[in-house]
Each structure stands twice: as C-alpha cells, then as structure tokens.
CSV table of C-alpha atoms and ligand atoms in Angstrom, one decimal:
chain,number,residue,atom,x,y,z
J,28,MET,CA,0.0,0.0,0.0
J,29,ASN,CA,3.1,2.3,0.2
J,30,ASP,CA,3.7,2.6,-3.5
J,31,ILE,CA,0.5,4.7,-4.0
J,32,GLU,CA,1.7,6.0,-7.4
J,33,ASN,CA,1.2,2.6,-8.9
J,34,LEU,CA,-2.2,1.8,-7.5
J,35,ILE,CA,-5.1,1.9,-9.8
J,36,PRO,CA,-8.6,2.1,-8.2
J,37,THR,CA,-10.7,-0.8,-9.3
J,38,PHE,CA,-13.9,1.1,-9.3
J,39,ASP,CA,-14.9,3.9,-11.7
J,40,VAL,CA,-15.6,7.1,-9.8
J,41,GLU,CA,-18.0,8.2,-12.5
J,42,ASP,CA,-20.1,5.0,-12.0
J,43,VAL,CA,-20.1,5.6,-8.2
J,44,ARG,CA,-21.1,9.2,-8.7
J,45,ALA,CA,-24.1,8.2,-10.7
J,46,ASP,CA,-25.5,6.3,-7.7
J,47,PHE,CA,-25.6,9.5,-5.6
J,48,PRO,CA,-28.6,11.7,-6.5
J,49,ILE,CA,-27.5,14.7,-4.5
J,50,LEU,CA,-24.3,15.0,-6.6
J,51,ASN,CA,-26.6,16.3,-9.4
J,52,ARG,CA,-27.4,19.4,-7.3
J,53,LYS,CA,-26.3,22.8,-8.2
J,54,ILE,CA,-25.1,25.0,-5.4
J,55,ASN,CA,-25.2,28.7,-6.1
J,56,GLY,CA,-25.5,27.7,-9.8
J,57,MET,CA,-22.4,25.5,-9.7
J,58,ASP,CA,-21.8,21.8,-9.7
J,59,LEU,CA,-21.6,20.5,-6.1
J,60,VAL,CA,-18.1,19.6,-5.1
J,61,TYR,CA,-18.7,17.8,-1.8
J,62,LEU,CA,-15.6,17.7,0.4
J,63,ASP,CA,-17.1,17.6,3.8
J,64,ASN,CA,-17.1,13.8,4.2
J,65,ALA,CA,-15.5,13.6,7.6
J,66,ALA,CA,-18.6,15.4,8.9
J,67,THR,CA,-21.0,13.2,7.1
J,68,THR,CA,-21.2,11.4,3.8
J,69,GLN,CA,-23.8,11.5,1.0
J,70,LYS,CA,-26.1,8.5,0.5
J,71,PRO,CA,-26.4,6.3,-2.6
J,72,ARG,CA,-29.7,5.5,-4.1
J,73,HIS,CA,-29.3,1.9,-2.8
J,74,VAL,CA,-29.4,3.2,0.8
J,75,ILE,CA,-32.2,5.7,0.2
J,76,ASP,CA,-34.2,2.9,-1.5
J,77,ALA,CA,-33.6,0.6,1.5
J,78,LEU,CA,-35.2,3.2,3.8
J,79,THR,CA,-38.1,3.8,1.5
J,80,ARG,CA,-38.7,0.2,0.9
J,81,TYR,CA,-38.7,-0.6,4.6
J,82,TYR,CA,-41.4,2.0,5.3
J,83,GLU,CA,-43.5,1.1,2.2
J,84,GLU,CA,-43.3,-2.7,2.6
J,85,THR,CA,-42.2,-3.9,6.0
J,86,ASN,CA,-42.7,-1.3,8.7
J,87,ALA,CA,-43.5,-2.9,12.1
J,88,ASN,CA,-42.0,-3.1,15.6
J,89,VAL,CA,-39.3,-5.8,16.1
J,90,HIS,CA,-38.9,-8.7,18.6
J,91,ARG,CA,-42.5,-8.3,19.8
J,92,GLY,CA,-44.9,-9.7,17.3
J,93,VAL,CA,-45.9,-12.9,15.7
J,94,HIS,CA,-47.5,-11.2,12.7
J,95,THR,CA,-45.7,-11.3,9.3
J,96,LEU,CA,-44.6,-7.7,9.2
J,97,SER,CA,-43.0,-7.9,12.7
J,98,VAL,CA,-41.2,-11.1,11.8
J,99,GLU,CA,-39.9,-9.6,8.5
J,100,ALA,CA,-38.8,-6.4,10.3
J,101,THR,CA,-37.0,-8.4,13.0
J,102,ASP,CA,-35.3,-10.5,10.4
J,103,ALA,CA,-34.1,-7.5,8.4
J,104,TYR,CA,-33.0,-5.7,11.5
J,105,GLU,CA,-30.9,-8.6,12.7
J,106,LEU,CA,-29.6,-9.3,9.2
J,107,ALA,CA,-28.2,-5.7,9.2
J,108,ARG,CA,-26.5,-6.5,12.5
J,109,GLU,CA,-24.9,-9.6,10.9
J,110,LYS,CA,-23.7,-7.5,7.9
J,111,VAL,CA,-22.1,-5.0,10.2
J,112,ALA,CA,-20.5,-7.8,12.2
J,113,GLY,CA,-19.1,-9.3,9.0
J,114,PHE,CA,-17.9,-5.9,7.9
J,115,ILE,CA,-15.6,-5.4,10.9
J,116,ASN,CA,-15.0,-9.2,11.4
J,117,ALA,CA,-16.7,-9.3,14.7
J,118,PRO,CA,-16.8,-12.9,15.9
J,119,ARG,CA,-20.5,-12.9,16.8
J,120,PRO,CA,-23.4,-10.6,15.7
J,121,GLU,CA,-24.4,-10.0,19.3
J,122,THR,CA,-21.1,-8.2,19.9
J,123,VAL,CA,-22.5,-5.4,17.7
J,124,ILE,CA,-24.7,-3.0,19.6
J,125,TRP,CA,-26.8,-0.4,17.8
J,126,THR,CA,-26.4,3.0,19.3
J,127,ARG,CA,-27.3,6.5,18.0
J,128,ASN,CA,-23.7,7.4,16.9
J,129,THR,CA,-20.0,7.2,17.8
J,130,SER,CA,-20.7,9.7,20.6
J,131,GLU,CA,-23.3,7.5,22.2
J,132,SER,CA,-21.1,4.4,21.9
J,133,LEU,CA,-18.2,6.2,23.6
J,134,ASN,CA,-20.5,7.4,26.4
J,135,LEU,CA,-21.9,3.9,26.8
J,136,VAL,CA,-18.5,2.5,27.6
J,137,ALA,CA,-17.6,5.4,29.9
J,138,ALA,CA,-20.9,5.1,31.8
J,139,THR,CA,-20.9,1.3,32.2
J,140,TRP,CA,-17.6,-0.5,31.8
J,141,ALA,CA,-15.4,2.5,33.0
J,142,GLU,CA,-17.9,3.5,35.7
J,143,GLU,CA,-17.5,0.0,37.2
J,144,HIS,CA,-13.7,-0.5,36.7
J,145,VAL,CA,-12.1,2.9,37.1
J,146,ALA,CA,-11.4,3.9,40.7
J,147,LYS,CA,-9.5,6.6,42.6
J,148,GLY,CA,-5.8,6.6,41.7
J,149,ASP,CA,-6.3,4.8,38.4
J,150,ASN,CA,-5.7,6.5,35.1
J,151,ILE,CA,-7.4,6.8,31.7
J,152,VAL,CA,-5.3,7.4,28.7
J,153,ILE,CA,-6.5,9.3,25.6
J,154,THR,CA,-4.5,11.3,22.9
J,155,ALA,CA,-4.2,14.9,22.2
J,156,MET,CA,-6.0,14.5,18.9
J,157,GLU,CA,-9.4,13.3,20.1
J,158,HIS,CA,-12.8,14.5,19.1
J,159,HIS,CA,-14.7,16.1,22.0
J,160,SER,CA,-16.8,12.9,22.1
J,161,ASN,CA,-13.7,11.0,23.2
J,162,ILE,CA,-12.5,13.7,25.6
J,163,VAL,CA,-15.5,15.0,27.6
J,164,PRO,CA,-16.9,11.6,28.8
J,165,TRP,CA,-13.4,10.8,30.2
J,166,GLN,CA,-13.0,14.2,31.8
J,167,GLN,CA,-16.3,13.7,33.5
J,168,LEU,CA,-15.5,10.2,34.7
J,169,ALA,CA,-12.0,11.1,35.9
J,170,THR,CA,-13.4,13.9,38.0
J,171,LYS,CA,-16.1,11.7,39.4
J,172,LYS,CA,-13.7,8.9,40.3
J,173,GLN,CA,-10.7,11.0,41.2
J,174,ALA,CA,-8.8,9.2,38.5
J,175,GLU,CA,-6.2,10.8,36.3
J,176,LEU,CA,-6.8,11.6,32.7
J,177,ARG,CA,-3.5,11.3,30.7
J,178,TYR,CA,-2.8,12.4,27.2
J,179,ILE,CA,-0.5,10.9,24.6
J,180,VAL,CA,0.7,14.1,22.9
J,181,ALA,CA,1.3,14.7,19.2
J,182,GLY,CA,4.3,16.5,17.7
J,183,LYS,CA,3.7,19.4,15.3
J,184,ASP,CA,4.0,16.9,12.5
J,185,GLY,CA,0.7,15.4,13.7
J,186,VAL,CA,2.2,12.1,14.8
J,187,LEU,CA,1.8,10.7,18.3
J,188,GLU,CA,4.9,10.8,20.4
J,189,LEU,CA,5.4,7.3,21.8
J,190,SER,CA,9.0,7.5,23.2
J,191,ASN,CA,7.7,7.6,26.8
J,192,ILE,CA,4.6,5.5,26.2
J,193,SER,CA,5.5,3.0,29.0
J,194,ASN,CA,5.3,5.8,31.5
J,195,ILE,CA,2.0,7.0,30.2
J,196,ILE,CA,0.3,3.6,29.8
J,197,ASP,CA,1.3,2.0,33.1
J,198,SER,CA,0.1,-0.5,35.7
J,199,ASN,CA,-2.6,2.0,36.9
J,200,THR,CA,-4.1,2.5,33.4
J,201,LYS,CA,-7.6,1.0,33.2
J,202,ILE,CA,-8.5,2.0,29.7
J,203,VAL,CA,-6.9,3.6,26.6
J,204,SER,CA,-9.4,5.3,24.4
J,205,MET,CA,-8.1,6.7,21.2
J,206,THR,CA,-9.0,7.7,17.7
J,207,HIS,CA,-7.8,5.4,14.8
J,208,VAL,CA,-7.7,8.2,12.3
J,209,SER,CA,-7.7,11.9,13.4
J,210,ASN,CA,-10.7,13.9,12.0
J,211,VAL,CA,-8.4,17.0,11.9
J,212,LEU,CA,-4.9,15.9,11.1
J,213,GLY,CA,-5.8,12.8,9.1
J,214,THR,CA,-3.2,10.9,11.0
J,215,VAL,CA,-3.6,7.1,11.0
J,216,ASN,CA,-2.5,6.1,14.5
J,217,PRO,CA,-0.5,3.0,15.4
J,218,VAL,CA,-3.4,1.4,17.2
J,219,ASP,CA,-2.0,-2.2,17.0
J,220,GLU,CA,1.2,-1.2,18.9
J,221,LEU,CA,-0.8,0.8,21.5
J,222,THR,CA,-3.3,-2.1,21.9
J,223,ARG,CA,-0.4,-4.4,22.7
J,224,ARG,CA,0.9,-2.0,25.2
J,225,ALA,CA,-2.5,-1.5,26.8
J,226,HIS,CA,-3.0,-5.3,27.1
J,227,GLN,CA,0.5,-5.7,28.6
J,228,VAL,CA,-0.6,-3.6,31.6
J,229,GLY,CA,-4.0,-5.2,31.8
J,230,ALA,CA,-5.9,-2.2,30.4
J,231,VAL,CA,-8.7,-2.4,27.8
J,232,MET,CA,-8.4,-0.6,24.4
J,233,LEU,CA,-11.3,1.4,22.9
J,234,ILE,CA,-10.9,2.6,19.4
J,235,ASP,CA,-12.9,5.6,18.1
J,236,ALA,CA,-13.2,4.3,14.5
J,237,ALA,CA,-15.5,7.1,13.3
J,238,GLN,CA,-12.9,8.1,10.6
J,239,SER,CA,-11.5,4.6,9.9
J,240,VAL,CA,-14.3,2.0,9.5
J,241,PRO,CA,-15.8,4.0,6.6
J,242,HIS,CA,-12.5,4.3,4.7
J,243,MET,CA,-10.3,1.2,5.3
J,244,PRO,CA,-10.6,-2.5,6.1
J,245,VAL,CA,-11.0,-2.8,9.8
J,246,ASP,CA,-10.8,-6.2,11.5
J,247,VAL,CA,-11.6,-6.1,15.2
J,248,GLN,CA,-10.2,-9.6,15.8
J,249,ALA,CA,-6.9,-9.0,14.1
J,250,MET,CA,-6.6,-5.7,15.9
J,251,ASP,CA,-7.6,-7.4,19.2
J,252,VAL,CA,-9.3,-4.2,20.4
J,253,ASP,CA,-11.8,-4.5,23.3
J,254,PHE,CA,-14.3,-1.8,22.1
J,255,LEU,CA,-14.7,0.0,18.8
J,256,CYS,CA,-17.2,2.8,18.0
J,257,PHE,CA,-18.4,4.3,14.7
J,258,SER,CA,-21.3,6.1,13.0
J,259,ALA,CA,-23.3,4.9,10.0
J,260,HIS,CA,-23.8,8.5,8.6
J,261,LYS,CA,-20.0,8.7,7.9
J,262,MET,CA,-20.2,5.5,5.8
J,263,LEU,CA,-23.1,6.2,3.4
J,264,GLY,CA,-25.7,5.2,6.0
J,265,PRO,CA,-28.4,7.3,7.7
J,266,THR,CA,-28.0,9.7,10.6
J,267,GLY,CA,-29.1,8.6,14.1
J,268,ILE,CA,-27.5,5.2,14.1
J,269,GLY,CA,-24.1,4.0,15.2
J,270,VAL,CA,-22.3,1.0,16.5
J,271,LEU,CA,-20.5,-0.2,19.6
J,272,TYR,CA,-18.5,-3.4,19.1
J,273,GLY,CA,-17.2,-5.0,22.2
J,274,LYS,CA,-15.6,-8.3,23.1
J,275,TYR,CA,-18.4,-10.7,24.2
J,276,ASP,CA,-17.2,-11.3,27.8
J,277,LEU,CA,-16.7,-7.6,28.5
J,278,LEU,CA,-20.1,-6.7,27.2
J,279,ASN,CA,-21.7,-9.6,29.0
J,280,ASP,CA,-20.3,-8.4,32.3
J,281,MET,CA,-21.3,-4.8,31.8
J,282,SER,CA,-24.4,-3.2,33.3
J,283,PRO,CA,-27.0,-1.8,31.0
J,284,PHE,CA,-26.7,1.8,29.9
J,285,MET,CA,-30.5,2.5,29.7
J,286,PHE,CA,-33.5,0.7,31.1
J,287,GLY,CA,-36.8,-0.1,29.4
J,288,GLY,CA,-38.5,-2.4,27.0
J,289,ASP,CA,-36.6,-5.1,25.1
J,290,MET,CA,-33.5,-5.0,27.4
J,291,ILE,CA,-35.2,-7.1,30.1
J,292,LEU,CA,-35.9,-10.9,30.4
J,293,GLU,CA,-38.2,-10.6,33.3
J,294,VAL,CA,-39.7,-7.8,35.4
J,295,THR,CA,-41.4,-8.2,38.8
J,296,TYR,CA,-42.8,-5.3,40.9
J,297,GLU,CA,-39.5,-5.5,42.9
J,298,ASP,CA,-36.8,-6.2,40.4
J,299,ALA,CA,-35.7,-7.0,36.8
J,300,LYS,CA,-33.4,-9.4,35.0
J,301,TRP,CA,-31.5,-8.2,32.0
J,302,ASN,CA,-31.9,-9.6,28.5
J,303,ASP,CA,-29.0,-11.3,26.7
J,304,LEU,CA,-26.6,-9.5,24.4
J,305,PRO,CA,-27.1,-7.4,22.3
J,306,TYR,CA,-30.6,-6.5,23.6
J,307,LYS,CA,-29.3,-5.7,27.1
J,308,PHE,CA,-28.0,-2.4,25.6
J,309,GLU,CA,-30.9,-1.7,23.3
J,310,ALA,CA,-33.7,-0.4,25.5
J,311,GLY,CA,-36.9,0.7,23.8
J,312,THR,CA,-37.9,0.5,20.2
J,313,PRO,CA,-34.7,0.6,18.2
J,314,ASN,CA,-33.9,2.6,15.1
J,315,ILE,CA,-35.1,-0.2,12.9
J,316,ALA,CA,-35.2,1.5,9.5
J,317,ASP,CA,-31.8,3.2,9.9
J,318,ALA,CA,-30.2,-0.1,11.0
J,319,ILE,CA,-31.6,-1.8,7.9
J,320,ALA,CA,-30.3,1.0,5.7
J,321,THR,CA,-26.9,0.7,7.4
J,322,GLY,CA,-26.9,-2.9,6.2
J,323,ALA,CA,-27.5,-1.6,2.7
J,324,ALA,CA,-24.6,0.9,3.1
J,325,VAL,CA,-22.3,-2.0,4.1
J,326,ASP,CA,-23.4,-3.9,1.0
J,327,TYR,CA,-22.6,-1.0,-1.1
J,328,LEU,CA,-19.1,-0.5,0.4
J,329,ASN,CA,-18.4,-4.3,0.2
J,330,ASN,CA,-19.3,-4.2,-3.4
J,331,LEU,CA,-16.6,-1.6,-4.1
J,332,GLY,CA,-14.2,-3.3,-1.7
J,333,MET,CA,-12.6,-1.6,1.3
J,334,GLU,CA,-9.1,-2.1,0.0
J,335,ASN,CA,-10.1,-0.3,-3.2
J,336,ILE,CA,-11.7,2.5,-1.2
J,337,TRP,CA,-8.6,3.0,0.9
J,338,ARG,CA,-6.4,3.1,-2.2
J,339,HIS,CA,-8.6,5.5,-3.9
J,340,GLU,CA,-8.5,7.9,-0.9
J,341,GLN,CA,-4.8,7.5,-0.5
J,342,GLU,CA,-4.3,8.5,-4.1
J,343,LEU,CA,-6.7,11.5,-3.8
J,344,THR,CA,-4.9,12.5,-0.6
J,345,ALA,CA,-1.5,12.4,-2.1
J,346,TYR,CA,-2.7,14.4,-5.1
J,347,ALA,CA,-4.4,16.9,-2.9
J,348,LEU,CA,-1.4,17.4,-0.6
J,349,ALA,CA,0.8,18.0,-3.6
J,350,GLN,CA,-1.6,20.4,-5.3
J,351,MET,CA,-2.4,22.3,-2.1
J,352,SER,CA,1.2,22.5,-0.9
J,353,ALA,CA,1.9,24.4,-4.1
J,354,LEU,CA,-0.2,27.3,-2.8
J,355,PRO,CA,2.2,29.4,-0.7
J,356,SER,CA,-0.7,31.0,1.2
J,357,LEU,CA,-1.7,27.7,2.8
J,358,THR,CA,-0.4,25.9,5.9
J,359,ILE,CA,-1.4,22.3,6.0
J,360,ILE,CA,-1.4,20.5,9.3
J,361,GLY,CA,-0.9,16.8,9.9
J,362,PRO,CA,1.6,14.4,8.5
J,363,LYS,CA,3.5,15.4,5.3
J,364,ASP,CA,3.7,11.8,4.2
J,365,PRO,CA,0.4,10.8,2.6
J,366,THR,CA,0.8,7.2,3.5
J,367,LEU,CA,0.6,8.1,7.2
J,368,ARG,CA,-2.9,9.7,6.7
J,369,GLY,CA,-6.4,9.2,5.7
J,370,GLY,CA,-8.4,11.5,3.4
J,371,VAL,CA,-8.7,14.5,5.7
J,372,ILE,CA,-6.7,17.7,5.1
J,373,SER,CA,-6.9,20.6,7.4
J,374,PHE,CA,-5.3,23.9,6.5
J,375,MET,CA,-5.1,27.6,7.3
J,376,HIS,CA,-4.8,30.5,4.9
J,377,ASP,CA,-2.3,33.2,5.8
J,378,SER,CA,-4.8,36.1,5.3
J,379,ILE,CA,-8.3,34.7,4.9
J,380,HIS,CA,-10.2,33.4,8.0
J,381,PRO,CA,-11.4,29.8,7.5
J,382,HIS,CA,-15.0,30.9,7.7
J,383,ASP,CA,-14.5,33.4,4.9
J,384,LEU,CA,-12.7,30.9,2.9
J,385,GLY,CA,-15.5,28.4,3.4
J,386,THR,CA,-18.1,31.0,2.4
J,387,GLY,CA,-16.1,31.9,-0.7
J,388,LEU,CA,-15.8,28.3,-1.8
J,389,ASP,CA,-19.5,27.7,-1.2
J,390,GLN,CA,-20.2,30.5,-3.7
J,391,LEU,CA,-18.4,28.2,-6.2
J,392,GLY,CA,-20.4,25.1,-5.1
J,393,ILE,CA,-17.5,23.7,-3.0
J,394,ALA,CA,-18.4,22.3,0.4
J,395,ILE,CA,-15.7,22.2,3.0
J,396,ARG,CA,-15.8,22.4,6.8
J,397,THR,CA,-14.4,25.3,8.8
J,398,GLY,CA,-14.1,25.7,12.6
J,399,HIS,CA,-12.6,23.6,15.4
J,400,HIS,CA,-13.9,20.3,14.1
J,401,CYS,CA,-15.0,19.3,17.6
J,402,ALA,CA,-11.3,19.1,18.5
J,403,MET,CA,-10.8,22.5,20.2
J,404,PRO,CA,-7.7,21.6,22.2
J,405,LEU,CA,-5.9,20.2,19.2
J,406,VAL,CA,-6.8,23.0,16.8
J,407,ARG,CA,-5.8,25.6,19.5
J,408,SER,CA,-2.4,23.8,19.9
J,409,TYR,CA,-1.7,25.1,16.4
J,410,ASP,CA,-2.2,28.7,17.7
J,411,VAL,CA,-5.5,29.1,15.7
J,412,VAL,CA,-9.1,29.0,16.8
J,413,ALA,CA,-10.3,27.5,13.5
J,414,ALA,CA,-9.1,25.7,10.4
J,415,ALA,CA,-10.5,24.8,7.0
J,416,ARG,CA,-10.9,21.1,6.2
J,417,ALA,CA,-11.4,19.1,3.0
J,418,SER,CA,-12.2,15.5,3.4
J,419,PHE,CA,-12.7,12.9,0.7
J,420,TYR,CA,-14.7,9.8,-0.1
J,421,ILE,CA,-15.5,7.3,-2.8
J,422,TYR,CA,-17.2,9.7,-5.1
J,423,ASN,CA,-14.5,12.4,-5.1
J,424,SER,CA,-12.2,12.8,-8.0
J,425,LYS,CA,-8.9,14.6,-8.8
J,426,HIS,CA,-10.9,17.0,-10.9
J,427,GLU,CA,-12.7,18.1,-7.7
J,428,ILE,CA,-9.4,18.6,-6.0
J,429,ASP,CA,-8.4,20.9,-8.9
J,430,GLU,CA,-11.7,22.7,-8.4
J,431,LEU,CA,-10.8,23.2,-4.7
J,432,VAL,CA,-7.3,24.5,-5.4
J,433,ASN,CA,-8.7,26.9,-8.2
J,434,GLY,CA,-11.5,27.9,-5.8
J,435,ILE,CA,-9.0,28.9,-3.1
J,436,SER,CA,-7.1,31.0,-5.6
J,437,GLU,CA,-10.3,32.6,-6.9
J,438,THR,CA,-11.4,33.3,-3.3
J,439,GLU,CA,-8.0,34.9,-2.7
J,440,GLY,CA,-8.7,37.2,-5.6
J,441,TYR,CA,-12.0,38.2,-4.1
J,442,PHE,CA,-10.3,39.1,-0.8
J,443,ALA,CA,-7.3,40.8,-2.3
Y,510,PLP,N1,-14.9,10.7,16.7
Y,510,PLP,C1,-14.4,11.2,15.5
Y,510,PLP,C2,-13.0,11.0,15.2
Y,510,PLP,C3,-15.2,12.0,14.7
Y,510,PLP,O1,-14.7,12.5,13.6
Y,510,PLP,C4,-16.6,12.2,15.0
Y,510,PLP,C5,-17.4,13.0,14.2
Y,510,PLP,O2,-17.0,13.9,13.4
Y,510,PLP,C6,-17.0,11.7,16.2
Y,510,PLP,C7,-16.2,10.9,17.0
Y,510,PLP,C8,-18.5,11.9,16.6
Y,510,PLP,O3,-19.3,11.2,15.7
Y,510,PLP,P1,-20.9,11.4,15.9
Y,510,PLP,O4,-21.1,12.9,15.8
Y,510,PLP,O5,-21.5,10.7,14.7
Y,510,PLP,O6,-21.3,10.9,17.2
C-alpha cells in the first residue's frame, strides 16, 4: 500500500457518482463539489431505497410480534447487524450493539464499563487529537472517580509521540481510548502497537473508528481491540444510528446503559433481569429503518471493496497534498507523508479566515468544513481557533481537488 503512485482504483468514480442523487445538485448555480465527508457522507440510491422500501413494505416493531410484518422487520434488523459484524469481522453478531452514533457508543462504555472499573488513583489514557466525544466523557469520569486523565501528545508533525509510552500507559491504566484516524490531522494512529501496550498492563483498548471504519478495512479480531465505535452516517448510512462493538465477555459483564422495554428478560414489581446481548444495551424501540439502511450501506461498500476505497482515498490525498502544498498561502497541518494519513486535510490560509474561505468556496459550489472540528484543544495547539478542512470519499475525483485549489485561488482574488 506504500507505492501509491502505482495503485489503480478498481472502481470507476463516475459510476459511483451516478449512484448519488445529491451530486446532481447545483449549489449557487455551480456543480456541487462535496468535500465535507469527515462530517457526514452522502447517500447512494441503494441506501435511500432501502429506507423507503422498509417503510413502504415492512414497517413494524421488532422482537415483539408474531405477525408477518413484525417477523420480517425483525429478520431485516438482525440481518443488518450480521452484515455490520461481518464488515468489521466481529466474531458474533451479538457483539454489535446499535447506538445513535459514535458519541453514544463512547458514552456507553464510559458510563458502564469504566464506571465499574475505574477507581481513585487509576488513570485513563487518551490522545491529544481526540474528538470532543472522546475527551469529555473521560474528563467527567476522571473527575467523578478521582482518576487521572492522561494524554499521549502529538508533535507538530501530527504524529503521536510514543517515546515515553511505557510511562503513560502504566500499571494503573484501566482504559486507553483513542482515535484510529484523526478527524483534523488525518493521522492514522498505530493502534496495534498501542493495543499491545494496553494489554501488557491489563488495560482495555477502545478505538474511536468514526474516521476509519468508513474508509479502510477494519478487522476487530486482528486488531484485538476491546471496544470499537463508529457512526453509520459517515459511511453512506443514515444519521441517528451508530455501532458499539465489544468483546463478548466484556459486554456480557457490563451493566445496562439504559432501562426499558426489550432490554429485560423478566420484570417483577420488585426487580428485573437483564436480557442477553445485544438486547441488554438496546432499551426501547430501536432505530429499525436506519439499522436496515446501514446494512445496505455495508453492502454498497463491500461491493466496491474496502481495500479499493482505501487506495482511492490515499491516491486522492497524495494528489491533494501535492496540489495544495503548491499554494504558498496555505499551511497544511498533519503528517506530510500521505501514506501516514487518511483522506482528511486541514489547513489555514495566511490572510483569509477559514469561515470566509469556506463561504467563498461555497459560492463556487464547493463544500468544505471550517471551525474547530470538535477538537478544540488540538486546533488551539496550532495557535489558531479555526481551520478549514477538506475530506474525501469514494465519489470524489482529482478533478474536484483541482476545483478546490482553483477555488481557493479565486477566493484569494476576491479578498485581495
Ligand atoms: N470521533 C471522531 C474521530 C469523529 O470524527 C466524530 C465526528 O466527526 C465523532 C467521534 C463523533 O461522531 P458522531 O457525531 O457521529 O457521534
């Protein structure tokens, strides 16, 4: 995968684009160039149809009925879970818990496993490049438990500094919770190495895979991670649905996160017994339609092949880094080496505020993100309060990167 110059994507971007109705939209009279994929991705017809078909043909509540629609809805809902399990190579479908999003998955682990296992004097290790969703739950827990929250810092090159890792992850570490791919720097972190270190000291490893599962092959068994979290909306699926994967024994020993229907086996006026996995963590009527549509998103991604998707994005990223680096007004943050990063490029302009740059590009139909990207401490560490970010996915092309670069130059002219 290193010799990215020689890699030829085995899918045709134009064919892929034809599957995404929104890409036909004009924005301010211009063709849409959608480069805000780290925030959320667009949806192919296949996923939109899965949603519509569910509501038109199958809609019913799951796990509760003997009638045909309820049985069909239950089968489709559970089939989607099996597809997701297969996608990340989870050993059993019941180790895949449906949540609302990555944030909820992270909070679930903090509020259950960590609540029960972290005590005064223990430490929790995260990195300096986490999304707020993977900082704030740990800050809260550390305060409540009088535990220490430790950070693995990153150098200015956007790469984690691991020279003193054995002092950071030590015998008092209970959990390491870190992002696989940074949503700001694009850095692909050495999660295998850090998982081994966490396990050496008896800590569990949680991976925030919001920016990796949609873009590269992820195998939870090969990685040997204990928990892994991601959101469907960042991988062609609908909003409002996400996943927590956990090792069976860990999940089985954990207390429920929420209480209500479906998560119980038996209730008396005095007490209740919890249901088996995965239902113990899925109180109330679940997000049935969006789970099924997530299964459709997984089918779509599998059809393209995750290796191919990763290669396509590496090629786009290398091209974008080269083109954007040629603009003297831009400072790009994150690793210089494209093979160390995913398809996320954050940058600052030397004279145009990111919000103005984003607004100027929007006039040209180009959608990028501007701001702190929900990673305020990290962005501030670059002595700025905001950055611009372009992020790529399966339907993006080199032509669109040219449009971005030309758009930046055109916006410079406007502000000159
Ligand atoms: N973690 C990372 C690395 C992210 O990029 C994001 C979203 O941008 C999240 C967590 C939170 O995802 P969600 O908003 O879907 O919960």
